[in-house]
PDB file of C-alpha atoms in Angstrom:
ATOM      1  CA  MET A   8     134.770 -36.203 -22.110  1.00  0.00           C
ATOM      2  CA  ASP A   9     133.435 -33.189 -21.136  1.00  0.00           C
ATOM      3  CA  LYS A  10     131.396 -32.517 -24.513  1.00  0.00           C
ATOM      4  CA  ILE A  11     129.720 -35.790 -24.077  1.00  0.00           C
ATOM      5  CA  LEU A  12     128.443 -34.694 -20.724  1.00  0.00           C
ATOM      6  CA  ASP A  13     127.617 -31.720 -22.445  1.00  0.00           C
ATOM      7  CA  ARG A  14     125.682 -32.932 -24.870  1.00  0.00           C
ATOM      8  CA  LEU A  15     125.001 -36.010 -22.793  1.00  0.00           C
ATOM      9  CA  GLY A  16     123.898 -35.080 -19.490  1.00  0.00           C
ATOM     10  CA  ILE A  17     125.360 -36.616 -16.384  1.00  0.00           C
ATOM     11  CA  TYR A  18     122.564 -38.608 -15.815  1.00  0.00           C
ATOM     12  CA  ASP A  19     121.789 -39.643 -19.406  1.00  0.00           C
ATOM     13  CA  LEU A  20     125.571 -41.124 -19.153  1.00  0.00           C
ATOM     14  CA  TRP A  21     125.459 -42.540 -16.411  1.00  0.00           C
ATOM     15  CA  GLY A  22     122.226 -43.306 -16.023  1.00  0.00           C
ATOM     16  CA  VAL A  23     120.389 -44.636 -18.892  1.00  0.00           C
ATOM     17  CA  LEU A  24     122.971 -45.786 -21.970  1.00  0.00           C
ATOM     18  CA  ILE A  25     125.810 -47.057 -19.487  1.00  0.00           C
ATOM     19  CA  PRO A  26     124.245 -49.377 -18.710  1.00  0.00           C
ATOM     20  CA  GLY A  27     121.923 -50.144 -21.489  1.00  0.00           C
ATOM     21  CA  ILE A  28     125.353 -50.507 -23.368  1.00  0.00           C
ATOM     22  CA  ILE A  29     126.239 -53.494 -20.237  1.00  0.00           C
ATOM     23  CA  GLY A  30     123.523 -54.867 -20.449  1.00  0.00           C
ATOM     24  CA  CYS A  31     123.307 -55.945 -24.304  1.00  0.00           C
ATOM     25  CA  VAL A  32     126.710 -56.910 -24.094  1.00  0.00           C
ATOM     26  CA  SER A  33     125.856 -59.105 -21.316  1.00  0.00           C
ATOM     27  CA  PHE A  34     122.672 -60.328 -23.121  1.00  0.00           C
ATOM     28  CA  LYS A  35     124.596 -61.215 -25.460  1.00  0.00           C
ATOM     29  CA  VAL A  36     127.309 -62.899 -23.571  1.00  0.00           C
ATOM     30  CA  TRP A  37     124.141 -65.150 -22.295  1.00  0.00           C
ATOM     31  CA  LEU A  38     122.946 -65.749 -25.246  1.00  0.00           C
ATOM     32  CA  SER A  39     126.471 -67.306 -26.192  1.00  0.00           C
ATOM     33  CA  TYR A  40     126.825 -69.345 -23.608  1.00  0.00           C
ATOM     34  CA  LEU A  41     123.702 -70.740 -23.412  1.00  0.00           C
ATOM     35  CA  GLU A  42     123.581 -71.193 -27.318  1.00  0.00           C
ATOM     36  CA  ILE A  43     120.537 -69.670 -27.687  1.00  0.00           C
ATOM     37  CA  SER A  44     120.054 -68.487 -31.155  1.00  0.00           C
ATOM     38  CA  PHE A  45     117.460 -66.555 -32.766  1.00  0.00           C
ATOM     39  CA  GLY A  46     117.673 -63.127 -34.530  1.00  0.00           C
ATOM     40  CA  THR A  47     118.013 -60.041 -31.469  1.00  0.00           C
ATOM     41  CA  GLY A  48     119.670 -57.752 -33.778  1.00  0.00           C
ATOM     42  CA  LEU A  49     123.004 -57.666 -31.840  1.00  0.00           C
ATOM     43  CA  GLY A  50     124.952 -59.901 -33.901  1.00  0.00           C
ATOM     44  CA  ASN A  51     127.678 -57.306 -34.403  1.00  0.00           C
ATOM     45  CA  LEU A  52     128.928 -55.754 -31.354  1.00  0.00           C
ATOM     46  CA  ASN A  53     131.962 -54.328 -33.285  1.00  0.00           C
ATOM     47  CA  ASN A  54     129.768 -51.975 -34.926  1.00  0.00           C
ATOM     48  CA  TRP A  55     129.571 -48.853 -32.157  1.00  0.00           C
ATOM     49  CA  LEU A  56     126.405 -47.687 -33.353  1.00  0.00           C
ATOM     50  CA  ILE A  57     124.667 -50.386 -33.025  1.00  0.00           C
ATOM     51  CA  VAL A  58     125.732 -50.353 -29.850  1.00  0.00           C
ATOM     52  CA  LEU A  59     125.226 -46.799 -28.511  1.00  0.00           C
ATOM     53  CA  VAL A  60     121.170 -46.733 -30.467  1.00  0.00           C
ATOM     54  CA  CYS A  61     120.405 -50.570 -28.188  1.00  0.00           C
ATOM     55  CA  GLY A  62     121.658 -49.056 -25.605  1.00  0.00           C
ATOM     56  CA  TYR A  63     120.798 -45.943 -24.864  1.00  0.00           C
ATOM     57  CA  LEU A  64     117.049 -47.646 -25.706  1.00  0.00           C
ATOM     58  CA  LEU A  65     117.886 -50.249 -23.160  1.00  0.00           C
ATOM     59  CA  GLY A  66     118.894 -48.269 -20.640  1.00  0.00           C
ATOM     60  CA  THR A  67     115.776 -45.869 -21.256  1.00  0.00           C
ATOM     61  CA  ILE A  68     113.641 -49.350 -20.652  1.00  0.00           C
ATOM     62  CA  LEU A  69     115.553 -49.956 -17.883  1.00  0.00           C
ATOM     63  CA  GLN A  70     115.233 -46.764 -15.855  1.00  0.00           C
ATOM     64  CA  GLU A  71     111.295 -46.831 -16.890  1.00  0.00           C
ATOM     65  CA  LEU A  72     110.806 -50.288 -15.225  1.00  0.00           C
ATOM     66  CA  GLY A  73     113.149 -49.275 -12.169  1.00  0.00           C
ATOM     67  CA  HIS A  74     110.888 -46.087 -11.809  1.00  0.00           C
ATOM     68  CA  GLY A  75     108.356 -47.735 -11.861  1.00  0.00           C
ATOM     69  CA  VAL A  76     107.310 -51.314 -10.772  1.00  0.00           C
ATOM     70  CA  LEU A  77     110.978 -52.910  -9.673  1.00  0.00           C
ATOM     71  CA  LYS A  78     111.835 -49.393  -7.684  1.00  0.00           C
ATOM     72  CA  ARG A  79     109.655 -50.990  -5.346  1.00  0.00           C
ATOM     73  CA  LEU A  80     111.558 -54.165  -4.286  1.00  0.00           C
ATOM     74  CA  LEU A  81     114.281 -51.910  -3.352  1.00  0.00           C
ATOM     75  CA  TYR A  82     113.037 -51.155   0.125  1.00  0.00           C
ATOM     76  CA  LYS A  83     111.947 -52.831   2.489  1.00  0.00           C
ATOM     77  CA  GLU A  84     110.190 -49.487   3.919  1.00  0.00           C
ATOM     78  CA  LYS A  85     110.716 -46.550   2.120  1.00  0.00           C
ATOM     79  CA  ASP A  86     113.176 -44.349   0.413  1.00  0.00           C
ATOM     80  CA  PRO A  87     115.533 -42.165   2.405  1.00  0.00           C
ATOM     81  CA  SER A  88     114.232 -39.140   1.143  1.00  0.00           C
ATOM     82  CA  TYR A  89     111.159 -40.236   3.112  1.00  0.00           C
ATOM     83  CA  ILE A  90     112.850 -41.146   6.374  1.00  0.00           C
ATOM     84  CA  TYR A  91     115.767 -39.154   7.199  1.00  0.00           C
ATOM     85  CA  LEU A  92     115.068 -37.364  10.542  1.00  0.00           C
ATOM     86  CA  LEU A  93     114.108 -40.672  11.943  1.00  0.00           C
ATOM     87  CA  PRO A  94     115.904 -41.644  14.955  1.00  0.00           C
ATOM     88  CA  THR A  95     116.992 -45.616  13.685  1.00  0.00           C
ATOM     89  CA  ASN A  96     119.096 -44.274  10.594  1.00  0.00           C
ATOM     90  CA  ASN A  97     122.429 -42.734  10.055  1.00  0.00           C
ATOM     91  CA  ILE A  98     121.840 -41.093   6.926  1.00  0.00           C
ATOM     92  CA  LEU A  99     122.359 -37.797   9.086  1.00  0.00           C
ATOM     93  CA  LYS A 100     124.258 -37.102  12.049  1.00  0.00           C
ATOM     94  CA  GLN A 101     121.864 -36.362  15.407  1.00  0.00           C
ATOM     95  CA  TYR A 102     122.941 -32.706  15.227  1.00  0.00           C
ATOM     96  CA  GLU A 103     122.890 -32.085  11.278  1.00  0.00           C
ATOM     97  CA  LYS A 104     118.853 -34.065  12.214  1.00  0.00           C
ATOM     98  CA  GLY A 105     118.470 -31.511  14.729  1.00  0.00           C
ATOM     99  CA  VAL A 106     119.228 -28.308  12.296  1.00  0.00           C
ATOM    100  CA  CYS A 107     117.081 -30.085  10.157  1.00  0.00           C
ATOM    101  CA  GLY A 108     114.396 -30.408  11.095  1.00  0.00           C
ATOM    102  CA  LYS A 109     114.237 -26.336  12.820  1.00  0.00           C
ATOM    103  CA  LEU A 110     114.831 -25.371   8.727  1.00  0.00           C
ATOM    104  CA  LEU A 111     112.303 -27.791   7.831  1.00  0.00           C
ATOM    105  CA  ARG A 112     109.240 -26.579  10.406  1.00  0.00           C
ATOM    106  CA  ASP A 113     111.066 -22.759   8.812  1.00  0.00           C
ATOM    107  CA  VAL A 114     109.719 -23.616   5.202  1.00  0.00           C
ATOM    108  CA  MET A 115     106.807 -25.364   5.739  1.00  0.00           C
ATOM    109  CA  GLY A 116     105.651 -23.454   9.021  1.00  0.00           C
ATOM    110  CA  ILE A 117     104.621 -25.975  10.889  1.00  0.00           C
ATOM    111  CA  SER A 118     104.931 -26.765  14.285  1.00  0.00           C
ATOM    112  CA  GLY A 119     103.485 -29.871  15.346  1.00  0.00           C
ATOM    113  CA  THR A 120     105.115 -33.734  14.071  1.00  0.00           C
ATOM    114  CA  ILE A 121     106.988 -34.098  11.175  1.00  0.00           C
ATOM    115  CA  GLU A 122     105.726 -36.505   9.134  1.00  0.00           C
ATOM    116  CA  ASP A 123     107.549 -38.585   6.142  1.00  0.00           C
ATOM    117  CA  GLU A 124     105.660 -36.530   3.103  1.00  0.00           C
ATOM    118  CA  HIS A 125     106.931 -33.413   5.082  1.00  0.00           C
ATOM    119  CA  SER A 126     110.600 -34.613   4.988  1.00  0.00           C
ATOM    120  CA  ARG A 127     110.200 -35.785   1.429  1.00  0.00           C
ATOM    121  CA  TYR A 128     108.611 -32.768   0.310  1.00  0.00           C
ATOM    122  CA  PHE A 129     111.700 -30.890   2.016  1.00  0.00           C
ATOM    123  CA  TYR A 130     114.097 -33.145   0.646  1.00  0.00           C
ATOM    124  CA  ARG A 131     112.912 -31.850  -2.867  1.00  0.00           C
ATOM    125  CA  TYR A 132     112.352 -28.436  -2.097  1.00  0.00           C
ATOM    126  CA  CYS A 133     116.596 -28.606  -1.668  1.00  0.00           C
ATOM    127  CA  LEU A 134     117.641 -30.252  -4.543  1.00  0.00           C
ATOM    128  CA  GLU A 135     115.650 -27.915  -6.424  1.00  0.00           C
ATOM    129  CA  LEU A 136     117.203 -25.108  -4.966  1.00  0.00           C
ATOM    130  CA  LEU A 137     120.477 -26.915  -5.043  1.00  0.00           C
ATOM    131  CA  ASN A 138     120.153 -26.774  -8.878  1.00  0.00           C
ATOM    132  CA  VAL A 139     119.182 -23.152  -9.252  1.00  0.00           C
ATOM    133  CA  TRP A 140     122.362 -22.510  -6.834  1.00  0.00           C
ATOM    134  CA  GLN A 141     124.321 -25.132  -9.332  1.00  0.00           C
ATOM    135  CA  LYS A 142     126.134 -26.499  -6.852  1.00  0.00           C
ATOM    136  CA  SER A 143     124.449 -30.162  -7.482  1.00  0.00           C
ATOM    137  CA  THR A 144     126.790 -31.461  -9.512  1.00  0.00           C
ATOM    138  CA  LYS A 145     128.172 -34.396  -6.749  1.00  0.00           C
ATOM    139  CA  ALA A 146     124.305 -34.346  -6.071  1.00  0.00           C
ATOM    140  CA  GLU A 147     123.560 -35.409  -9.162  1.00  0.00           C
ATOM    141  CA  ILE A 148     127.158 -38.161  -9.875  1.00  0.00           C
ATOM    142  CA  PHE A 149     125.409 -40.179  -6.567  1.00  0.00           C
ATOM    143  CA  LYS A 150     122.156 -39.380  -8.335  1.00  0.00           C
ATOM    144  CA  SER A 151     123.160 -40.874 -11.442  1.00  0.00           C
ATOM    145  CA  LEU A 152     125.266 -43.499 -10.260  1.00  0.00           C
ATOM    146  CA  TYR A 153     122.214 -44.393  -7.965  1.00  0.00           C
ATOM    147  CA  GLY A 154     120.097 -44.666 -11.273  1.00  0.00           C
ATOM    148  CA  MET A 155     123.165 -47.322 -13.662  1.00  0.00           C
ATOM    149  CA  CYS A 156     122.894 -49.894 -10.159  1.00  0.00           C
ATOM    150  CA  ARG A 157     118.938 -49.444 -10.393  1.00  0.00           C
ATOM    151  CA  SER A 158     118.533 -50.164 -14.047  1.00  0.00           C
ATOM    152  CA  LEU A 159     121.523 -53.019 -13.903  1.00  0.00           C
ATOM    153  CA  PHE A 160     119.709 -54.419 -10.662  1.00  0.00           C
ATOM    154  CA  CYS A 161     116.255 -54.504 -12.987  1.00  0.00           C
ATOM    155  CA  PHE A 162     118.696 -56.405 -15.851  1.00  0.00           C
ATOM    156  CA  TYR A 163     119.890 -59.203 -14.022  1.00  0.00           C
ATOM    157  CA  MET A 164     116.747 -60.308 -11.971  1.00  0.00           C
ATOM    158  CA  LEU A 165     115.065 -60.556 -15.508  1.00  0.00           C
ATOM    159  CA  ILE A 166     117.493 -61.757 -16.946  1.00  0.00           C
ATOM    160  CA  GLY A 167     117.734 -64.390 -13.698  1.00  0.00           C
ATOM    161  CA  VAL A 168     113.768 -64.855 -14.429  1.00  0.00           C
ATOM    162  CA  THR A 169     114.171 -65.067 -17.588  1.00  0.00           C
ATOM    163  CA  THR A 170     116.565 -68.294 -17.744  1.00  0.00           C
ATOM    164  CA  ILE A 171     114.329 -70.233 -15.439  1.00  0.00           C
ATOM    165  CA  VAL A 172     111.185 -69.216 -18.132  1.00  0.00           C
ATOM    166  CA  PHE A 173     114.154 -70.678 -21.115  1.00  0.00           C
ATOM    167  CA  TYR A 174     114.954 -73.726 -18.847  1.00  0.00           C
ATOM    168  CA  PHE A 175     111.505 -75.637 -18.486  1.00  0.00           C
ATOM    169  CA  GLY A 176     110.422 -73.682 -22.129  1.00  0.00           C
ATOM    170  CA  LEU A 177     113.138 -76.426 -23.186  1.00  0.00           C
ATOM    171  CA  ARG A 178     112.745 -79.932 -20.939  1.00  0.00           C
ATOM    172  CA  VAL A 179     108.787 -79.298 -21.977  1.00  0.00           C
ATOM    173  CA  ASN A 180     110.239 -79.372 -25.794  1.00  0.00           C
ATOM    174  CA  ASN A 181     112.486 -82.092 -24.875  1.00  0.00           C
ATOM    175  CA  ALA A 182     115.233 -80.707 -26.048  1.00  0.00           C
ATOM    176  CA  ASP A 183     118.709 -81.396 -25.203  1.00  0.00           C
ATOM    177  CA  ILE A 184     120.118 -78.656 -22.580  1.00  0.00           C
ATOM    178  CA  GLY A 185     123.283 -78.293 -20.037  1.00  0.00           C
ATOM    179  CA  ALA A 186     121.098 -78.001 -16.789  1.00  0.00           C
ATOM    180  CA  LEU A 187     124.486 -76.661 -15.055  1.00  0.00           C
ATOM    181  CA  ARG A 188     124.404 -74.306 -17.543  1.00  0.00           C
ATOM    182  CA  PHE A 189     121.067 -72.856 -17.012  1.00  0.00           C
ATOM    183  CA  MET A 190     121.370 -72.918 -12.947  1.00  0.00           C
ATOM    184  CA  PHE A 191     125.472 -71.296 -13.212  1.00  0.00           C
ATOM    185  CA  SER A 192     123.752 -68.544 -15.606  1.00  0.00           C
ATOM    186  CA  PHE A 193     120.655 -68.069 -13.077  1.00  0.00           C
ATOM    187  CA  ILE A 194     122.866 -68.139  -9.619  1.00  0.00           C
ATOM    188  CA  VAL A 195     125.294 -65.366 -11.570  1.00  0.00           C
ATOM    189  CA  SER A 196     122.636 -63.090 -12.773  1.00  0.00           C
ATOM    190  CA  CYS A 197     121.254 -63.173  -9.143  1.00  0.00           C
ATOM    191  CA  PHE A 198     124.513 -62.603  -7.896  1.00  0.00           C
ATOM    192  CA  LEU A 199     125.143 -59.266 -10.121  1.00  0.00           C
ATOM    193  CA  GLY A 200     121.038 -57.981  -9.227  1.00  0.00           C
ATOM    194  CA  ILE A 201     121.984 -58.274  -5.341  1.00  0.00           C
ATOM    195  CA  ILE A 202     125.059 -56.803  -5.553  1.00  0.00           C
ATOM    196  CA  PHE A 203     123.928 -53.747  -8.556  1.00  0.00           C
ATOM    197  CA  ARG A 204     120.878 -53.709  -5.549  1.00  0.00           C
ATOM    198  CA  MET A 205     123.106 -52.628  -2.449  1.00  0.00           C
ATOM    199  CA  ARG A 206     125.055 -50.656  -4.903  1.00  0.00           C
ATOM    200  CA  ALA A 207     121.714 -48.530  -5.650  1.00  0.00           C
ATOM    201  CA  LEU A 208     120.699 -48.573  -1.976  1.00  0.00           C
ATOM    202  CA  ARG A 209     124.283 -47.241  -0.853  1.00  0.00           C
ATOM    203  CA  PHE A 210     124.604 -44.671  -3.919  1.00  0.00           C
ATOM    204  CA  ASN A 211     120.644 -42.933  -3.284  1.00  0.00           C
ATOM    205  CA  GLU A 212     121.469 -42.572   0.873  1.00  0.00           C
ATOM    206  CA  ILE A 213     124.290 -40.454   0.012  1.00  0.00           C
ATOM    207  CA  HIS A 214     122.816 -38.437  -2.878  1.00  0.00           C
ATOM    208  CA  VAL A 215     120.069 -37.066  -0.103  1.00  0.00           C
ATOM    209  CA  LYS A 216     123.137 -36.671   1.863  1.00  0.00           C
ATOM    210  CA  ILE A 217     124.842 -34.412  -0.003  1.00  0.00           C
ATOM    211  CA  VAL A 218     121.799 -32.770  -0.427  1.00  0.00           C
ATOM    212  CA  LEU A 219     120.359 -32.005   2.675  1.00  0.00           C
ATOM    213  CA  ARG A 220     123.990 -31.120   4.339  1.00  0.00           C
ATOM    214  CA  THR A 221     124.563 -29.103   1.023  1.00  0.00           C
ATOM    215  CA  TYR A 222     121.371 -26.609   2.076  1.00  0.00           C
ATOM    216  CA  ILE A 223     122.289 -27.004   6.228  1.00  0.00           C
ATOM    217  CA  SER A 224     125.912 -25.966   5.340  1.00  0.00           C
ATOM    218  CA  VAL A 225     124.237 -23.494   3.196  1.00  0.00           C
ATOM    219  CA  GLN A 226     122.033 -22.029   5.595  1.00  0.00           C
ATOM    220  CA  VAL A 227     124.054 -21.898   8.301  1.00  0.00           C
ATOM    221  CA  LYS A 228     126.417 -19.392   6.042  1.00  0.00           C
ATOM    222  CA  LYS A 229     124.001 -16.855   5.837  1.00  0.00           C
ATOM    223  CA  MET A 230     122.586 -17.097   9.365  1.00  0.00           C
ATOM    224  CA  GLU A 231     126.833 -16.218  10.157  1.00  0.00           C
ATOM    225  CA  ASN A 232     126.567 -13.980   7.679  1.00  0.00           C
ATOM    226  CA  VAL A 233     124.257 -11.991   9.307  1.00  0.00           C
ATOM    227  CA  GLN A 234     124.727 -12.599  13.154  1.00  0.00           C
ATOM    228  CA  VAL A 235     128.718 -11.400  11.844  1.00  0.00           C
ATOM    229  CA  SER A 236     126.883  -8.055   9.975  1.00  0.00           C
ATOM    230  CA  ASN A 237     124.817  -7.436  12.981  1.00  0.00           C
ATOM    231  CA  PHE A 238     127.591  -7.430  15.126  1.00  0.00           C
ATOM    232  CA  SER A 239     129.878  -4.984  13.145  1.00  0.00           C
ATOM    233  CA  GLN A 240     126.516  -2.621  12.928  1.00  0.00           C
ATOM    234  CA  ASN A 241     126.660  -2.896  16.857  1.00  0.00           C
ATOM    235  CA  TYR A 242     130.197  -2.432  17.420  1.00  0.00           C
ATOM    236  CA  ARG A 243     130.032   0.698  14.815  1.00  0.00           C
ATOM    237  CA  VAL A 244     126.883   2.089  16.710  1.00  0.00           C
ATOM    238  CA  ASP A 245     129.225   1.830  20.292  1.00  0.00           C
ATOM    239  CA  THR A 246     132.583   3.610  18.726  1.00  0.00           C
ATOM    240  CA  ARG A 247     130.384   6.151  17.727  1.00  0.00           C
ATOM    241  CA  GLU A 248     128.836   7.072  20.914  1.00  0.00           C
ATOM    242  CA  GLU A 249     132.006   6.472  22.753  1.00  0.00           C
TER     243      GLU A 249
END
């Protein structure tokens, strides 16, 4: 497992390959359940090489869709990385917001109102520092889980839309179709899409929280070390004078 992670990376494994494989298998099951037959190239899912290649390609496409157009469907307002300092959310505790706000002002050199873009910039700043410090493994895991759930949300929403398109297309052609099968497939697809949307929101919020809390804890420790160092120096000076 460690060798796979070294070659692929955590995000490529959980955020791209695994949702792609799940999508390929789900697509095959969907075709079989609705008795739809056409050349998909997925006829032999016993071949793991085909599964891995198709899964990675599908996962890459879903990542781009999730990161671009369909990402807007995840949030009613804004991404948590913009609004974590607002009093209306509970991403951070109240005292953490105070410390984070002070650090943000120090880093960005602002004294006025903190805007959403300032919060987003500070979050990106913290994330880059964690990557430099090599302390972002836990944050990267939750980022990967967020990417996986976001991709699967996109996939099952697309499956739901495709089910409706196929249903009305077959009805227009007067084909013999089972309406209950299509309805059940649509309901299951939408249900799974909603579940993965909720998980994506949760994992992204946890990721933002880990990044900010890790940075805050590191900075607080630095300030404590400076205070201890200053105290030690003052104590030595006092003892020498005595």
